[in-house]
XYZ file of C-alpha atoms in Angstrom:
515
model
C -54.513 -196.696 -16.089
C -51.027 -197.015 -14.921
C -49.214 -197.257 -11.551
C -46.678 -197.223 -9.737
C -46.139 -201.048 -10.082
C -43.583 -202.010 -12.926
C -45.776 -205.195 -13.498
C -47.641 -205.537 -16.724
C -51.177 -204.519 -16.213
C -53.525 -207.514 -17.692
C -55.070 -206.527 -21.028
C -58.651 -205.692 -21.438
C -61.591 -207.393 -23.462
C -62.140 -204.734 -25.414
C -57.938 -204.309 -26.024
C -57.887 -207.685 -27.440
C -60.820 -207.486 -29.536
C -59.382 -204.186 -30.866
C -55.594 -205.286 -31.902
C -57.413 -208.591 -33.283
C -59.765 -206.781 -35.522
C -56.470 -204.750 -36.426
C -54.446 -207.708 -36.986
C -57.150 -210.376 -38.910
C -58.889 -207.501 -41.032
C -62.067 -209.685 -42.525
C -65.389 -209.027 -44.073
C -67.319 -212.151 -42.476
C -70.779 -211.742 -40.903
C -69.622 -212.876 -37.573
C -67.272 -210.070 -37.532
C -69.593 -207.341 -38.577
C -71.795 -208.292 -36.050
C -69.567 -207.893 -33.457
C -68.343 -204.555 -34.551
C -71.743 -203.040 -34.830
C -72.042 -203.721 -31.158
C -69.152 -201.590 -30.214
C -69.623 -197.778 -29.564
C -68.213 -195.041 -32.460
C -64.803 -195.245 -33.589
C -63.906 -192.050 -31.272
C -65.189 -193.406 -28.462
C -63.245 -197.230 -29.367
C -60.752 -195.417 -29.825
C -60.846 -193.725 -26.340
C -61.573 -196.942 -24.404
C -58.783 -198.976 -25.865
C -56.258 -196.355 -24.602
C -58.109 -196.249 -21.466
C -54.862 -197.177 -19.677
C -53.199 -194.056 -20.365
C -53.248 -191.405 -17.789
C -54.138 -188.702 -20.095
C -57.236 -189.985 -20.278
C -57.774 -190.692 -16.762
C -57.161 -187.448 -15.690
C -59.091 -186.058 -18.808
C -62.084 -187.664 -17.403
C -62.019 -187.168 -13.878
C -62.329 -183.148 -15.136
C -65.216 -184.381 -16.954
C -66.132 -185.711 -13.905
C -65.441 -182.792 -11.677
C -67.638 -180.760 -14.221
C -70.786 -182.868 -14.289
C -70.552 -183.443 -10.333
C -69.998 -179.652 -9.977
C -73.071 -178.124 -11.959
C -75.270 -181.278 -10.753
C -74.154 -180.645 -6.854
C -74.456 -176.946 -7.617
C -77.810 -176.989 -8.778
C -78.428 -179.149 -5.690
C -77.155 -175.945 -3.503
C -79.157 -173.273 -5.371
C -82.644 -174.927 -5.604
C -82.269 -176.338 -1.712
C -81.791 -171.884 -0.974
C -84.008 -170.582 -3.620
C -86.923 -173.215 -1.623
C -86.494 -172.425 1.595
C -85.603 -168.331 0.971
C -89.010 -168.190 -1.003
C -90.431 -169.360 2.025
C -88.764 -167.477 4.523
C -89.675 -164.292 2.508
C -93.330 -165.113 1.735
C -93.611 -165.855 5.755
C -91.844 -162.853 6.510
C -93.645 -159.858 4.233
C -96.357 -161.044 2.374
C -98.283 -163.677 4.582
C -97.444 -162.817 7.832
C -98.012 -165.178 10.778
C -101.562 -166.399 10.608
C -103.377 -169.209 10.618
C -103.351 -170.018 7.145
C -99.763 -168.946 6.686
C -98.728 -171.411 9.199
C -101.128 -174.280 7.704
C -99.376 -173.360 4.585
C -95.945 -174.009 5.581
C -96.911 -177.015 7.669
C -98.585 -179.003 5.171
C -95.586 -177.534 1.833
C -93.373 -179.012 4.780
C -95.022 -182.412 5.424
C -95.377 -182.884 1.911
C -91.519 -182.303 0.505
C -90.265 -184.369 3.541
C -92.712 -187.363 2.310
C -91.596 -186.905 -1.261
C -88.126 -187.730 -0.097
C -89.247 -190.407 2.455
C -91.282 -192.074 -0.486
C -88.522 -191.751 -3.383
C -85.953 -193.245 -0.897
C -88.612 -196.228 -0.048
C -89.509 -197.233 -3.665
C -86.660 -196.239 -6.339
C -83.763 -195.962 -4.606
C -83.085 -197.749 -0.625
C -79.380 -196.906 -0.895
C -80.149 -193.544 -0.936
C -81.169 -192.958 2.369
C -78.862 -191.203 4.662
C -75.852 -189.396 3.878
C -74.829 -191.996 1.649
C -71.281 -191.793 1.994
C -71.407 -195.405 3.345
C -72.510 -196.422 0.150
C -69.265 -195.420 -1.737
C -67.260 -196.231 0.515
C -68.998 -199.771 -0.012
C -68.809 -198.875 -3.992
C -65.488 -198.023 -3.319
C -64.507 -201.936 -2.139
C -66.339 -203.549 -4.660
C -69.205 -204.342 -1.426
C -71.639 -201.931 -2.423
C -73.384 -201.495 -6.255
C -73.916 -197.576 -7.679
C -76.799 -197.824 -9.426
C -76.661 -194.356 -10.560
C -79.053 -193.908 -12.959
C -81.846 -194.060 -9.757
C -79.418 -192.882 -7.445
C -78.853 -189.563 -9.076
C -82.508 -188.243 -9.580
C -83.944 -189.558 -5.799
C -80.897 -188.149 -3.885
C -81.550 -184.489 -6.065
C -85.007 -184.265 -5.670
C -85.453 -186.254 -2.240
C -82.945 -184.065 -0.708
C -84.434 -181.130 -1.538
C -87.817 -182.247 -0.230
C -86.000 -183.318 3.025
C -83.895 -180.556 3.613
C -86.054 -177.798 2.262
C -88.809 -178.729 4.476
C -86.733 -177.549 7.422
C -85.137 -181.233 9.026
C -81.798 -180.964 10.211
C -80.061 -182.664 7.504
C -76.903 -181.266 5.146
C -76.267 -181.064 1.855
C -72.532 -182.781 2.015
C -73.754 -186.535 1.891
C -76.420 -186.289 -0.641
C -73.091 -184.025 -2.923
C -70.661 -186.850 -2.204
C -72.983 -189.729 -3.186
C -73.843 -187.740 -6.400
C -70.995 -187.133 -7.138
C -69.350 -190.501 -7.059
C -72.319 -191.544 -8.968
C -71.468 -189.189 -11.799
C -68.215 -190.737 -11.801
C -69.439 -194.404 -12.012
C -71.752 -193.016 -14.540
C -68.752 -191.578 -17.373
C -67.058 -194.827 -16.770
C -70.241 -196.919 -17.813
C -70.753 -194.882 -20.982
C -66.821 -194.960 -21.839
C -66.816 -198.414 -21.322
C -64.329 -198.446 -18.667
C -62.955 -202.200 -17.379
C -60.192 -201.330 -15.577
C -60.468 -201.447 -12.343
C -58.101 -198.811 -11.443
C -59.980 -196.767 -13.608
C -63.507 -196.721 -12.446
C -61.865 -196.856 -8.765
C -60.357 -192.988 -9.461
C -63.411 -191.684 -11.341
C -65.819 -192.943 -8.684
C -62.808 -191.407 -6.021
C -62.949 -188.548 -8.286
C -66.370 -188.120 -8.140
C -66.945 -188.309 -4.321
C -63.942 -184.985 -3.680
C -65.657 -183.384 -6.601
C -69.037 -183.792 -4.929
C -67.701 -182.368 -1.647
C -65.737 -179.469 -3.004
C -68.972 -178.411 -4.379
C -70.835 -178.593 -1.651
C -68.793 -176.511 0.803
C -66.816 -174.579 -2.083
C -63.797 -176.534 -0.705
C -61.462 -178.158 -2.574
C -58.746 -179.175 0.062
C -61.340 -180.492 2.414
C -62.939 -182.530 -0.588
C -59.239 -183.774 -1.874
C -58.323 -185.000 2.158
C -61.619 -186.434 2.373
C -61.464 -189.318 0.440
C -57.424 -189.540 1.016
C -58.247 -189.415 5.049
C -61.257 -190.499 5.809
C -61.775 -192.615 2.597
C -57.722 -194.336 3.249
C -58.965 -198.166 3.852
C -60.908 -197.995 0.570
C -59.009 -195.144 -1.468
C -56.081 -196.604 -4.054
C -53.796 -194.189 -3.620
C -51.074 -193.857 -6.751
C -49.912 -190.979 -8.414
C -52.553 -191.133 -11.177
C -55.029 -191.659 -8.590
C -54.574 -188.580 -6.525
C -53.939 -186.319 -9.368
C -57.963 -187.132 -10.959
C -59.115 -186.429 -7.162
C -57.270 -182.766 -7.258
C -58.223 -182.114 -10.954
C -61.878 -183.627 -9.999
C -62.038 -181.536 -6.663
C -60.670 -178.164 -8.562
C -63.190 -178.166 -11.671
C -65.811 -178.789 -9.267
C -65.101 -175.862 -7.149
C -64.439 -173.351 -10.204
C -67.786 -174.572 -10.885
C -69.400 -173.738 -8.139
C -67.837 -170.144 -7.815
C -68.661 -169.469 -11.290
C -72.186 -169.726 -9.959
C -72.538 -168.827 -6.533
C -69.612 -166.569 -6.029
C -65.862 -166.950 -4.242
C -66.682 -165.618 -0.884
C -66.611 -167.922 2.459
C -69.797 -170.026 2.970
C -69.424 -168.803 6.268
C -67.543 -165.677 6.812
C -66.452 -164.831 10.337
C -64.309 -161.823 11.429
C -60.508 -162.483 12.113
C -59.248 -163.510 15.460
C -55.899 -162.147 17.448
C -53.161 -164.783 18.320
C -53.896 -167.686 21.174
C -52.000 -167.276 23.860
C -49.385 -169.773 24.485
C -50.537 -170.449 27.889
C -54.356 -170.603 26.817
C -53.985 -173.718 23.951
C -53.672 -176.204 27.329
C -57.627 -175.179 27.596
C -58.012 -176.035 23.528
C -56.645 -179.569 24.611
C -59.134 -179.923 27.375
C -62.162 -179.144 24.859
C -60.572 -181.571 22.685
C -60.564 -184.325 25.487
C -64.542 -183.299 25.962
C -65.312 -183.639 22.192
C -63.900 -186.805 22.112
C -66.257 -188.138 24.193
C -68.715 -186.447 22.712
C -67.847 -187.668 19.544
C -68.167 -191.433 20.526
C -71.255 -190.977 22.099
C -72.877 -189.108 19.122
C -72.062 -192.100 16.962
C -73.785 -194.444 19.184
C -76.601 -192.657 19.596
C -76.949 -192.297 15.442
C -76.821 -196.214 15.571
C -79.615 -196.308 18.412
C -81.507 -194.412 16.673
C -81.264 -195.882 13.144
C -82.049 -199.180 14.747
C -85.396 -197.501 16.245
C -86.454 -196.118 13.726
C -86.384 -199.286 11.502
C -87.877 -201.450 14.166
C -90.626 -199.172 14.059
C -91.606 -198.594 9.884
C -90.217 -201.874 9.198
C -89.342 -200.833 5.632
C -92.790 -201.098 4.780
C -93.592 -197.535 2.612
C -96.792 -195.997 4.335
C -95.284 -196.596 8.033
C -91.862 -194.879 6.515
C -93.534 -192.177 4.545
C -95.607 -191.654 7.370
C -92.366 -190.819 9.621
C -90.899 -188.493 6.860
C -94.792 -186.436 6.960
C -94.783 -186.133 10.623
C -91.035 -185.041 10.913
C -91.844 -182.432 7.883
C -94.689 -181.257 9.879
C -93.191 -181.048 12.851
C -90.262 -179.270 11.690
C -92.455 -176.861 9.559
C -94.556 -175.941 12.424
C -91.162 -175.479 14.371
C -90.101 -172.676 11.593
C -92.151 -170.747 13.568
C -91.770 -171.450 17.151
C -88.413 -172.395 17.062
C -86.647 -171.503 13.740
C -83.344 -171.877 15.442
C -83.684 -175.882 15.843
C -84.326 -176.384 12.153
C -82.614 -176.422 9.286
C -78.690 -177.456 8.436
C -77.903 -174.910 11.677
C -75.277 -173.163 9.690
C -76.665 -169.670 10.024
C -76.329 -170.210 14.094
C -72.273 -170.279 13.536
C -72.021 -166.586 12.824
C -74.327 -165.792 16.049
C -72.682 -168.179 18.099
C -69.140 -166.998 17.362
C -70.194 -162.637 17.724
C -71.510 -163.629 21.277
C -75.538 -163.152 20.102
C -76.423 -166.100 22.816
C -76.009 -166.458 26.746
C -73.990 -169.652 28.288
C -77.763 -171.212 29.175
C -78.886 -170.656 25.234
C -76.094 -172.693 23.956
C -76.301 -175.155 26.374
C -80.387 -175.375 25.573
C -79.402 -175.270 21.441
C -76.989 -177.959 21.822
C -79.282 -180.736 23.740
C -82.307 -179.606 21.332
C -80.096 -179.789 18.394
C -78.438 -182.948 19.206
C -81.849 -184.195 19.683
C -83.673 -182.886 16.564
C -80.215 -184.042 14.780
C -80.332 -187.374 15.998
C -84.420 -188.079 15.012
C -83.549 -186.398 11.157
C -80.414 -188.293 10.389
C -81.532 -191.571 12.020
C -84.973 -191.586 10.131
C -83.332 -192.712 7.002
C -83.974 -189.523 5.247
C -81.709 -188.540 2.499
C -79.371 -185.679 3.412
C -76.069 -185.608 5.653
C -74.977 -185.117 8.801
C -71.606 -182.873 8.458
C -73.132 -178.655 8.303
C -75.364 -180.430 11.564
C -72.440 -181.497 13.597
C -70.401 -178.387 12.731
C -73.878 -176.173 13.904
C -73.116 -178.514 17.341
C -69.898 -178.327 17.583
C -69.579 -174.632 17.274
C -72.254 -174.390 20.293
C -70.770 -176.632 22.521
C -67.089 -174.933 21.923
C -68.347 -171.286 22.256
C -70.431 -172.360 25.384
C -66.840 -173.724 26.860
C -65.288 -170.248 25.507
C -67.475 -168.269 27.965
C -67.444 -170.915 30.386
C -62.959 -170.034 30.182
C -62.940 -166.007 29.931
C -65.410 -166.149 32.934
C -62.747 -168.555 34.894
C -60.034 -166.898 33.587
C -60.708 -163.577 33.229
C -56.625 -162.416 32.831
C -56.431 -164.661 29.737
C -56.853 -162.558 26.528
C -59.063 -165.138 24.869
C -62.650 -164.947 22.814
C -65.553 -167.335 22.676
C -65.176 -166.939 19.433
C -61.564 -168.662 18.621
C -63.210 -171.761 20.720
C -65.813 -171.889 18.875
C -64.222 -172.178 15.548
C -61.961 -175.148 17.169
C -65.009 -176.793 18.132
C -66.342 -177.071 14.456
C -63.717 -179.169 13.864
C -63.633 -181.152 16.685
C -66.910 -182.884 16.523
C -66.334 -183.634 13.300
C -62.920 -185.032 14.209
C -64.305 -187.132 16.358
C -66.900 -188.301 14.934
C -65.521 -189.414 11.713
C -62.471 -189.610 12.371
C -61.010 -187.343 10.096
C -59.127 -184.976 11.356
C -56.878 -182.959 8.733
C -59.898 -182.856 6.941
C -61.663 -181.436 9.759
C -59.107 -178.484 9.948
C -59.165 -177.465 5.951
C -62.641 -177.497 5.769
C -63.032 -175.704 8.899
C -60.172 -172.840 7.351
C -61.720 -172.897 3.986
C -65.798 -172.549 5.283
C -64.608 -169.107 7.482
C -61.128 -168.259 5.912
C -59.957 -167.771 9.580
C -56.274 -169.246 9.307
C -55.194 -167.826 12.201
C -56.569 -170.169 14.449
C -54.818 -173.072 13.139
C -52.299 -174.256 15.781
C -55.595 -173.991 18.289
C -57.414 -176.336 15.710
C -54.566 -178.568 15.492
C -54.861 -179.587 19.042
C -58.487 -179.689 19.589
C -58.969 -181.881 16.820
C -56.136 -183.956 17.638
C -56.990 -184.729 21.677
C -60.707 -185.477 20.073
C -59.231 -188.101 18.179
C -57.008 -189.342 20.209
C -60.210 -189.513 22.946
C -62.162 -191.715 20.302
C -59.633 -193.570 19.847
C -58.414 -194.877 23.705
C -62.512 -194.883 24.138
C -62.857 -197.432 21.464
C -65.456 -195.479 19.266
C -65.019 -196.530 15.678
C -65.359 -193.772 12.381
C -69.201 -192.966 12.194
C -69.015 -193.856 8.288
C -67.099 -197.498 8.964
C -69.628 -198.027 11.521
C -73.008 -197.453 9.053
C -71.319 -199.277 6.380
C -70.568 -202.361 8.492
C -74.142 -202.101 10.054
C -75.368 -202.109 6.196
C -73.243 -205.100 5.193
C -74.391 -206.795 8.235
C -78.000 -206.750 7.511
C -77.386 -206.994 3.423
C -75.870 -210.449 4.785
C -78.818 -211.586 6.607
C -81.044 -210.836 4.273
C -78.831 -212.885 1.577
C -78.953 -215.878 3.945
C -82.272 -215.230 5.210
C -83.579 -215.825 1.638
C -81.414 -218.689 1.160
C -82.937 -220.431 4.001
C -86.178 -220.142 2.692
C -84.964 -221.278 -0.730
C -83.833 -224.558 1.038
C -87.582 -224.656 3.346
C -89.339 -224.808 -0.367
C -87.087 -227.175 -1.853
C -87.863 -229.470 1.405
C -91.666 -228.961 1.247
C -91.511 -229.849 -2.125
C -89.245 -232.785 -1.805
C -91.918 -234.191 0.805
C -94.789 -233.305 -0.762
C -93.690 -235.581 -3.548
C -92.273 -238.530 -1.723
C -95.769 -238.385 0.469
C -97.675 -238.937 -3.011
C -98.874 -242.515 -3.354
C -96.821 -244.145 -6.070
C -98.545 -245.295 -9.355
C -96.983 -248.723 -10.357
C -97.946 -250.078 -13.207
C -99.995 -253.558 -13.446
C -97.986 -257.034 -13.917
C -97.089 -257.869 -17.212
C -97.649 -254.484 -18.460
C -95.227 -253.022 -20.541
C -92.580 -250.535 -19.157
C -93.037 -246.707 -20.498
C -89.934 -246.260 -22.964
């Protein structure tokens, strides 16, 4: 793939068996062996011109398609699951006994499907497993995709269709870079560059599809991705092809209309965006807290299951249980929360509601997320932030009732604020908040919230929530490494003193010496 750089690229193994085959055409055995163990001629062909950024960019819409029907099929089985549910509870059950047993034990059963695929086939697919690419994405972190793939598909779905408060974002962006990693090991792909963008490729295609935005998915891995992301011409221009088959793909499917449409809001006032500042100063602190708590919580969770399988399966049953007996008591604490936007923002709950939704949901988002369970965290902190800005929207029209202001135009800033925050992302915040409701008038008011949330995180010291799991995964992949090595070193001692505490066996006088 080229660059920017006028330096001569190194030439590949596979370029140098190619143009000496070309050059020293012979008939021996050693060189028929050899080329039987290439692929076709097409696809030799392909690899040896792997360099060229047609083909780059050829392959990262390969890329964009495969991520986009996988990720999509990911979207329409997670609604046709829990929709079958919700209407079989709704008309044709009813709320009895057995209909609730029913949904109780469906849900404690998908949520231990996931728990169990993550424990057995696939570790590194627990969580969001954005961490994991970004890993992937400095050569710290394997993709094993051909297990990756299948547990995050069908784990997620068990997780998140049993009702936890998990999203579908992390699971899309860890496919997807897997589908990347995954044309470049059947093409054949050495150069680095190259499987860099295609696994880049992969991630914006995977988030695209998952919210049915492109811009958000392209300033993803450009923003929030920047320590780890090569950025070159070539580079950025697979990301936007990836990102825009991906999306195409998904509307093909599931239509072109907002994920979440919300009606369109008048003009801030001028004097009113000092009180979009303020909630930015709040969700800043909110922000860093929220990430510590995620880390708490991880770190309780694992001191408790220990990575053995029946304690962690056991914690995926009881949270699917207790989430699928809280479809019925409390439906509004389950699930990726996104449905609560819409309510939140046409002023369907009281000042004491939100303020009850957003301690439960922090709470309920906190045990799902740091359980290891394979889904994300992004549709559940935009659910919280939306709460926590239209509760401050009231709390403003009621202390400034002169101000022509809604709830409504703080709650949209707020859904990019957490996430702001949080992971430290904050252009991508905005474009994924404008592309989920197509409200663009509210962008100068997002533009500051998101900005004093940052800059809050920042001066607090919090660190990206992302950086922080992948550095807390590298830290304990390192003791484990040395761990082992220890213990390689305790046998080789035993051993050593085993032997030298054997009694010698010397042989008699005047006998001959073995040869």
């Amino acid at each position: 793939m080229t660059s920017n750089s006028n330096n001569k690229q190194p030439v590949s193994i596979q370029e140098t068996y190619i143009e000496t085959v070309q050059a020293e055409p012979t008939h021996s055995d050693a060189t028929s062996a050899q080329v039987t163990e290439q692929p076709t001629k097409v696809v030799r062909r392909f690899v040896s011109h792997h360099r060229s950024p047609l083909s780059v960019l050829l392959l990262s819409a390969i890329v964009g398609l495969f991520a986009g029907l996988l990720c999509t099929a990911f979207d329409i089985v997670i609604d046709w699951l829990v929709n079958e549910r919700s209407h079989w509870v709704k008309t044709d059950g009813g709320v009895d006994v057995l209909t609730i047993a029913a949904v109780v034990i469906t849900s404690t059963l998908l949520s231990a499907f996931g728990f169990f695929l993550v424990n057995r086939v696939a570790p590194e697919a627990a969580g969001s497993g954005i961490p994991e690419i970004e890993g992937a994405l400095d050569n710290l972190r394997p993709v094993r995709w051909w297990r990756v793939i299948p547990v995050k598909f069908f784990g997620g779905v068990g997780t998140i269709g049993a009702g936890l408060v998990l999203g579908r974002e992390g699971p899309s962006v860890q496919m997807g870079a897997s589908v990347g990693r995954m044309l470049t090991d059947i093409f054949r792909i050495k150069d680095d560059e190259g499987r860099h963008t295609l696994l880049a490729s992969g991630a914006a295609a995977g988030l695209a599809a998952a919210f049915n935005a492109p811009l958000a998915g392209i300033m993803f891995v450009v923003e929030e991705m920047r320590p780890q992301f090569k950025y070159n011409l070539i580079s950025i221009k697979a990301v936007m092809i990836a990102a825009i088959t991906a999306t195409v793909v998904y509307r093909s499917l599931q239509g072109q209309g907002a994920m979440i449409p919300l009606p369109a809001h008048a003009d801030v006032p001028l004097a009113a965006l000092a009180l979009f500042l303020v909630l930015g100063l709040i969700f800043g602190f909110i922000g860093v807290m929220f990430n510590r708590m995620v880390v708490i919580t991880m770190d309780s969770f694992e001191r408790f299951h220990q990575h053995d399988t029946k304690r962690f399966v056991a914690v995926g049953a009881g949270l699917g249980a207790m989430f699928g007996l809280m479809l019925f008591l409390l439906p509004k604490l389950t699930g990726e929360g996104v449905e609560l936007i819409p309510d939140a923002v046409h002023g369907d709950f009281a000042l004491s509601m939100l303020a009850l939704l957003f301690v439960a949901r922090l709470m309920t988002t906190l045990a799902c997320f740091g359980s290891g369970a394979p889904g994300g965290v992004f549709a559940p902190m935009l659910a919280l932030g939306t709460l926590f800005g239209t509760g401050f929207g009231l709390f403003c029209m009621h202390l400034f009732p002169h101000m022509d202001i809604t709830a409504g135009m703080f709650a949209v800033a707020g859904m990019g604020a957490l996430f702001a925050a949080t992971v430290r992302a904050p252009i991508t915040g905005i474009l994924l908040v404008m592309e989920l409701t197509h409200n663009y008038e509210l962008i100068l008011p997002l533009l500051i919230t998101t900005l004093g949330a940052t800059m809050t995180a920042q001066v607090m010291g919090g660190k990206p929530l992302y950086s922080q799991l992948l550095q807390r995964a590298l830290t304990k992949q390192k003791a484990t490494q040395s761990n082992a090595e220890d213990g390689v070193e305790r046998e080789a001692k035993t051993e050593i003193s085993g032997d030298e505490a054997q009694p010698s066996h010397t042989q008699p006088t005047g006998a001959k010496p073995n040869p």
